[in-house]
Amino acid sequence: MVFDLDLIKKVYAEMPAKVEAARKLTGRALTMTEKILYAHLYGALPEKEYGRGSDYVDFAPDRVAMQDATAQMALLQFSTAGRTKVAVPSTVHCDHLIQAKIGAKKDLELAIETNREVYDFLSSISDKYGIGFWKPGAGIIHQVVLENYAFPGGMMIGTDSHTPNAGGLGMVAIGVGGADAVDVMAGLPWELKMPKVIGVKLTGKMSGWTSCKDVILWVAGQLTVKGGTGAIVEYFGEGADSMSATGKGTVCNMGAEIGATCSLFAYDEKMSGYLKATGREEVAALADGIKEHLRPDAEVYENPAEYYDQLLELDLSTLEPYVNGPFTPDLATPISKMAEAVEKNGWPAKLEVALIGSCTNSSYEDISRSASIVKDAVSQGIKTKSEFTITPGSELVRYTIERDGFIKEFEDAGGVVLANACGPCIGQWARHIDDPNRKNTIITSFNRNFAKRNDGLASTHAFVASPEIVTAMAMAGTIAFNPLTDKLKNDKGEEVLLKEPTGFELPPKGFDVKDAGYQAPAADGSNIQVVVNPESKRLQLLEPFKAWEGTDLKGLKLLIKAKGKCTTDHISMAGPWLKFRGHLDNISNNMLIGAINFFNDKTDTVKNQLTGEYGPVPATARAYKAANVGSVVVGDENYGEGSSREHAAMEPRHLGVRAIIVRSFARIHETNLKKQGMLALTFANKADYDKVQEDDSIDIDGLTSFAPGVQLTVVLNHKDGSSDSVAVNHTYNEQQIEWFKAGGALNVIRAEFAK
């Protein structure tokens, strides 16, 4: 079954003329990024070229994808928007709520029973509004999208930060919050600041133990966790063309870890082959027909420095495997230096758990290469020395690798195959450990490794590497192992060297599956009732947030001054909290409980200025709200990096926080705050962060004349009677200021459809 074929035909029929018009507008050759963006403008071409990194642009994405944790809030919001059906093709994927505990079959059965209320809600609301529904066990959203929906030259948004995975098939695919998804599903323009474009020129070809994962691990080390903020990363060159489509997807997926808007590769034979292998021969033929428009122009290849805002170059033939971490995905260590780094930094060398799979690395190629290592190790008398788990990315992949014998090979070596779901990658992992406070080490082929991310334990040192390196280290039982040079002792006491991994980009016998897990929406959803039990602890209908009162804000209390890294995991943890993603009040009890309080270096312990006592962040916020006193959160650099979860913006809004003032924001989180009617402000002088004191009462002046490009003033009224007046910047345009005044973007949408 080929989804959205008529839509794809329309995009491709219109693309050549739109690309040529964009060339005339700009007066130059175009990158692939620019071709797709200009071909997806919501309205007509502007009179002059949009400024990268400066101009806000309205786009018309082709489709929307949502995973079950974020879909709940997105669809609760959409249900109040006044539409009877989604305006663009949209899907929901049940992948986040399945906890890894025992093994695939039992974990899935337990999840279906535990989450029945949520799954029934998502199934019925999808039916009602014409949304495709992928049932629990069908697979992880990004892998399923790559197999079924992604197409070269298309544009999509998804309510998950790793939506850019679809860039592996040449698609501009961007992670957003649920309110952005509501805009597009309602048929409204989707707004984004015109991204800068970072070029990564790849030459040469990989071999041996090196894999596509190592490309993004290297790039993360070069650009850091915020080096891609506000930019699309475009990979090109003969080295890029040599990489598999799913390998390209891995690179694009983990581009979220450098803060990139998204990443993508130029259309090539590898993508065409993948489309054909996944039953989309017609899409491949259509793409082949306009191939020149799905790649950068020739002049870009000849003089890339003239067309990209920043340019990196990498010879793949010189690239060695990398291991990134712990605690941050941009701490990149080449495998040849890993043993030295382990000793120097005092990281626990013993590897307790090795985990492969997830949305980042669960393709047939990944699994087959890892299986080759396992097969070789077993043949030489070696079995896993660490706990070893395998997470297939989709039922299509799982069924195929079972047919081809890989699952048996993993299990024979001591591996445990988990459900086709996110599982440990997002903290949905019932990990077994003797002492949760003991320093320990795990390594994954996932994408993100913040503290507590995988198992909720601050003591866990999590590293990220390719599935091949993770598998080899599982055999060795230590992260100080270099499979390129180090030998292992087998069951006979002999020293043996693991063979280089081998595998297949695509299954030699083709993909196969009995039930992919797709449920088509009802042809007519008008009579379908979506019921939410008012007593439910999992789901809660939304009440509109209040509009701005029309005055400057006075007497706000400092809720917390967050110290250092404060990701969306710190602001709204996943793991066990995922079960409340459809209930705003209940999930708000996790608000900022992972953030470190600047004044006492503790988590979830802040001063209540009304009582002088210390207590949890959510309870303190609720106390202020009950007293009709607004509050303020102050943060450090790149505040809100990581997941796209809009709960990190909705929870502060719900609990009475009026403004978030930081040194700098991550892109998605800043947008999410704006959508919810919050003030997202940055210190004009970053050193002013240091002026904020624990007992501050805060005023925000200038709101009555709130305007684009005009600074606001924050007055920090200190306990001793002194005060500091500091300037703060914002990036609000006229439309976003209207969101603030109305109390949120959804209130504006609702008012539009009510006319």
Short mmCIF file of N, CA, C and O in Angstrom, two decimals, residues 177 545 568 571-572 584 588 591 639 644-657 660 668-678:
data_model
loop_
_atom_site.label_atom_id
_atom_site.label_comp_id
_atom_site.label_asym_id
_atom_site.label_seq_id
_atom_site.Cartn_x
_atom_site.Cartn_y
_atom_site.Cartn_z
N GLY A 177 6.16 21.17 18.74
CA GLY A 177 5.22 20.92 19.81
C GLY A 177 3.82 20.68 19.26
O GLY A 177 3.53 20.95 18.09
N PHE A 545 -6.48 28.72 28.39
CA PHE A 545 -5.73 29.59 29.30
C PHE A 545 -6.28 31.01 29.22
O PHE A 545 -6.82 31.43 28.19
N THR A 568 14.40 19.51 28.43
CA THR A 568 12.99 19.23 28.64
C THR A 568 12.80 18.00 29.53
O THR A 568 11.75 17.83 30.13
N ILE A 571 12.71 19.56 32.87
CA ILE A 571 11.51 20.36 33.06
C ILE A 571 10.26 19.48 33.18
O ILE A 571 9.37 19.74 34.00
N SER A 572 10.20 18.43 32.37
CA SER A 572 9.05 17.51 32.40
C SER A 572 9.56 16.12 32.07
O SER A 572 9.65 15.74 30.90
N LEU A 584 -3.15 17.26 32.04
CA LEU A 584 -2.26 18.38 32.31
C LEU A 584 -2.04 18.61 33.80
O LEU A 584 -0.91 18.87 34.23
N SER A 588 1.64 17.95 35.68
CA SER A 588 2.29 19.17 36.18
C SER A 588 2.98 18.94 37.52
O SER A 588 3.79 19.76 37.96
N MET A 591 6.79 19.12 37.21
CA MET A 591 7.38 20.33 36.63
C MET A 591 8.69 20.74 37.31
O MET A 591 8.72 21.00 38.51
N TYR A 639 18.40 26.58 27.24
CA TYR A 639 17.31 26.11 28.09
C TYR A 639 16.25 25.41 27.25
O TYR A 639 15.80 25.92 26.22
N SER A 644 10.92 17.45 22.08
CA SER A 644 10.00 18.51 21.65
C SER A 644 8.82 18.68 22.60
O SER A 644 7.97 19.53 22.36
N ARG A 645 8.77 17.91 23.68
CA ARG A 645 7.55 17.83 24.48
C ARG A 645 7.04 19.19 24.94
O ARG A 645 7.69 19.92 25.66
N GLU A 646 5.82 19.50 24.50
CA GLU A 646 5.23 20.80 24.84
C GLU A 646 4.74 20.83 26.28
O GLU A 646 4.44 21.90 26.81
N HIS A 647 4.69 19.67 26.94
CA HIS A 647 4.32 19.66 28.35
C HIS A 647 5.29 20.53 29.16
O HIS A 647 4.91 21.10 30.18
N ALA A 648 6.54 20.63 28.70
CA ALA A 648 7.53 21.46 29.40
C ALA A 648 7.17 22.94 29.32
O ALA A 648 7.66 23.75 30.10
N ALA A 649 6.29 23.30 28.38
CA ALA A 649 5.78 24.67 28.30
C ALA A 649 4.39 24.78 28.91
O ALA A 649 4.05 25.79 29.54
N MET A 650 3.58 23.74 28.74
CA MET A 650 2.20 23.80 29.24
C MET A 650 2.14 23.72 30.77
O MET A 650 1.28 24.34 31.40
N GLU A 651 3.03 22.94 31.37
CA GLU A 651 3.00 22.79 32.82
C GLU A 651 3.28 24.11 33.55
O GLU A 651 2.52 24.50 34.45
N PRO A 652 4.35 24.84 33.18
CA PRO A 652 4.53 26.15 33.82
C PRO A 652 3.34 27.08 33.59
O PRO A 652 2.92 27.80 34.51
N ARG A 653 2.80 27.05 32.39
CA ARG A 653 1.63 27.89 32.08
C ARG A 653 0.47 27.53 32.99
O ARG A 653 -0.20 28.40 33.56
N HIS A 654 0.23 26.24 33.15
CA HIS A 654 -0.88 25.76 33.98
C HIS A 654 -0.69 26.12 35.45
O HIS A 654 -1.66 26.43 36.15
N LEU A 655 0.56 26.13 35.91
CA LEU A 655 0.83 26.38 37.33
C LEU A 655 1.16 27.85 37.63
O LEU A 655 1.69 28.15 38.70
N GLY A 656 0.84 28.74 36.71
CA GLY A 656 0.92 30.16 37.02
C GLY A 656 2.23 30.86 36.73
O GLY A 656 2.42 32.02 37.11
N VAL A 657 3.17 30.15 36.08
CA VAL A 657 4.42 30.81 35.68
C VAL A 657 4.10 31.75 34.51
O VAL A 657 3.46 31.35 33.54
N ILE A 660 9.59 32.88 31.35
CA ILE A 660 10.83 32.13 31.46
C ILE A 660 11.93 33.05 30.95
O ILE A 660 11.89 33.50 29.80
N ILE A 668 12.84 24.58 19.68
CA ILE A 668 11.48 24.05 19.83
C ILE A 668 10.85 24.54 21.12
O ILE A 668 9.68 24.92 21.15
N HIS A 669 11.62 24.56 22.19
CA HIS A 669 11.04 24.95 23.48
C HIS A 669 10.62 26.42 23.47
O HIS A 669 9.56 26.76 24.01
N GLU A 670 11.42 27.27 22.86
CA GLU A 670 11.05 28.69 22.79
C GLU A 670 9.73 28.84 22.05
O GLU A 670 8.83 29.59 22.47
N THR A 671 9.57 28.11 20.93
CA THR A 671 8.31 28.17 20.17
C THR A 671 7.15 27.63 21.00
O THR A 671 6.05 28.21 20.99
N ASN A 672 7.37 26.54 21.70
CA ASN A 672 6.30 25.96 22.52
C ASN A 672 5.81 26.94 23.58
O ASN A 672 4.61 27.05 23.85
N LEU A 673 6.74 27.66 24.19
CA LEU A 673 6.36 28.66 25.20
C LEU A 673 5.50 29.75 24.58
O LEU A 673 4.48 30.16 25.15
N LYS A 674 5.92 30.22 23.42
CA LYS A 674 5.14 31.27 22.73
C LYS A 674 3.73 30.77 22.43
O LYS A 674 2.74 31.50 22.61
N LYS A 675 3.63 29.53 21.95
CA LYS A 675 2.33 28.97 21.58
C LYS A 675 1.37 28.93 22.77
O LYS A 675 0.16 29.06 22.60
N GLN A 676 1.90 28.74 23.96
CA GLN A 676 1.06 28.64 25.15
C GLN A 676 0.82 29.98 25.82
O GLN A 676 0.27 30.04 26.93
N GLY A 677 1.20 31.07 25.16
CA GLY A 677 0.93 32.40 25.72
C GLY A 677 1.90 32.81 26.81
O GLY A 677 1.60 33.69 27.63
N MET A 678 3.07 32.18 26.83
CA MET A 678 4.09 32.49 27.84
C MET A 678 5.04 33.56 27.30
O MET A 678 5.15 33.77 26.10
#
